[in-house]
Amino acid sequence: MMRRNHESADLAVSTSKRSGWMRAALTAPTRSDVMIAAVAAALELMNLFSGWENAKTWSTLYLDSPTLPAVYYVVGLAALAWRHFAPLPVFGVLVIHMIMTFPLFAPNAVIGQDYTPTPWAGVVISLAAVASDKPVRISVPVLLFALAVPVIAFGRDGITGYEPSSILLMGVVLGSGWFFGLLIGRNRRRISSLQQAQRESATAIEKERDKTAAELHDIVSHAVTVMTLHAAGARRIIDDNPARAAEALEVIERVGSQTMDELRRLLELIRANSAGVEMLHGLHDLEGLVFPVRSAGIAVQFASSGDPRPLDPSVDHAAFRVVQEALTNVTKHAGSGAEATVSLHWTDELLRVEVSDGGGSNAKVDSRPDYGLIGLSARVALVGGSLSYGPKGEGFTVRVELPIATQAFAPADNTTPDRLRPLRRQAGGD
């Protein structure tokens, strides 16, 4: 069974490699790659045509015209257009293409004495592509093989009579092509790395911008809703009940001051970008959150079950924002006289938060979800939780499940954390 698994894995790898080459062959090359292939073909054709009269030992069948060798050159060098899609296969094809020039068109040539033009440009350029696109551990053996090609090509009958300086010159040309390709590849990878870093930086900035926008919405939406409701109430009763109108104005002043503090805190977090997590609101701030909602005529009750446990600061803040947005929606849509219940259910692994209302006498008929709830979904997902919301009877319910912090955040004893005790005291309403 193990052997069959290994054979299947090897077959899958082999098939993947073959399919990779096939995809490379079917991929349209870039314009610049086509241009380089065309320039290489043009240079080799110039070399072929300019020296044709001196090629006296070419096969007598084709001696009268260089047309067929020219076609052979062009067809072979066209592979250069795909050198960056499949560097090694293209290099191998062009080495064979160069070597086969001798048996095909100059079978009787005496190396070192007779003029035998060969398409070396394709080998040099494809070698540069290998050095550019492949790791050094692969390109160096390919270079060594390429350096052996002149000896193989020019020395099939021995290199006697052939100038060693010519082979040395070809080695220098091949080595220069490899080194040039190596420099190009390193420069391209450096540029690609910088571009990737820029993209990651832009993504991080965009995420921070979205996070800041969500924070601003949560802060401003809740405050403006409460302040608007109190201002409307104060306007209606200011003549008949100035004392209550004054209380409403005090609430507006308090909420406005709290909102300014939150905005200032948010700006400090943005500037610091660290060490500010303790400044985030959490469940311990629910009393301050609920006070202006209750003073707007909405009865808010708390219910808690299970043993409260310490939360990661980001989870604690997400729970606070869920309650804040849900109560803001109750204020906006259910209106004065509505009843809302905030329920917390603690388990060993999850904190379930549910905020529901009965609709109220001034309830507006709509589907309720808005930018705030949609933004909350992303916020909750970011800390590993899930959010759901929808109508329930004549009212509306928002539910969220959040992960409990790991043991690293747990206190040494089993006492209830101080910041969670206000909820225990308020369980069942007040």
Phi, psi and omega in degrees: 000314180298320180296318179297322179297318179295319179297320178296319179295316179298319179297320179296318179296315180298317178297321179297318180295316180297317180294328177296317178294321180295318177298321179297320180293329182271352181280133179291126180289161178285163181297321181294322178295320177296319180297318179295319176298319180294319178296317178299317178296319180297318179296317180292324177293321176299318178296319180295310185291322182292331182254012185297321183295336181270354182275069186284343185259010178292159181308131184299339180294329184243013187293331185287337185212141177272013187299310183294316174301324179296317178297319178299317178300309185297315181298316180293315183289344176299336179298339179301333181297338181253017187295332180272346176275324180215076188300312183293312177300319180295319177300314179299318179299317184284331173295313177297319179301318180291313183295322183290351176301323184291303181295334182279318189237350179216059185293338184253010184292142174261109186299132179095345180243327184253149179283119180227088180297134181228144184280075180284336184302320180297321179294316182296314183292319179291327175296320176298322178294321177297315179296327182285321191257343184248156177298158181300325181297340177262318186289330180294311175301324177295320177298315179299320176297317180297323179293334178279343183300316179302321179294319179294316185288318186268352187239029180293335174251020186092152183267016177298130179091349179261134183296121177301331180297330179292318177295320178298318179298318179295324176296321177296318180297315179295316179297322178295319178298318178297314182295320178298316178296323178298316179296317179298316181297316179296319179295319180295319179293325177295316179296318179298321179295319178295319179295320178296319178296322178295319179296317179296321178296317179296321178296317179296319178296319180296320178296317178295323179296317178296319180296318179295319178298319178295319178298315180298319179298314182299317183291307188288319183299313180297313183295314182295321179298312180296316182295320179296316181297317179291322179296319179295318179294319180296322180296323183287330187250004187298329180280318185275327184220076182300328182296313178293325176297321178296322177298318179297320179294325176296320178297317178301316180298316181295314180297319178299319179295317178297320180296318177299320178297318180295317178297320178296318178297320179296317178297322178295322177296319180296318181292315184286320180061008178193167176058022181243007186296329179291345181276351182288147176291152177216191182298337179291349180262008185294329180300314178294329179289321187281332186305307181294333178291316178296320181291345176275003176098013180253124180278115181250125178243152178246146172220134182224137178224152184085175181267118177302141182231155179293143182246151169301141183307322180292324177290318178301317180293320179297319178298318178299315182293327177297312179297318181299312182293320180296317179291327175298319178293323176299316180298318183287318192260323181273325175081182182298142180093352180283161176241135180231146179235129175253115183247134176240128178235116184261132171235182180292333186243337187227152166246120178258125180243131178226130176238120183227156177221163181266001177107310180079163183287336181255022184298138177266141181273103175202177183272359172072315187302134179221193182303321183298311180293321178296318177295326178297325179303315179293319180297315181293318179298327182297330180260011176088017180254187179220145183234139174220152179204157178169172180295149175217103187065232177270354183252206186214147182228137174241125180237144178215143173242126183236144180286141175285149180297157177290172182298341180297338181262356185283146177286167183292326180252184182260020180287154179289129179301143183303320186288350179258352183296326178304325180290324178294321181291330185266000182304132181092359176096173175210000000 
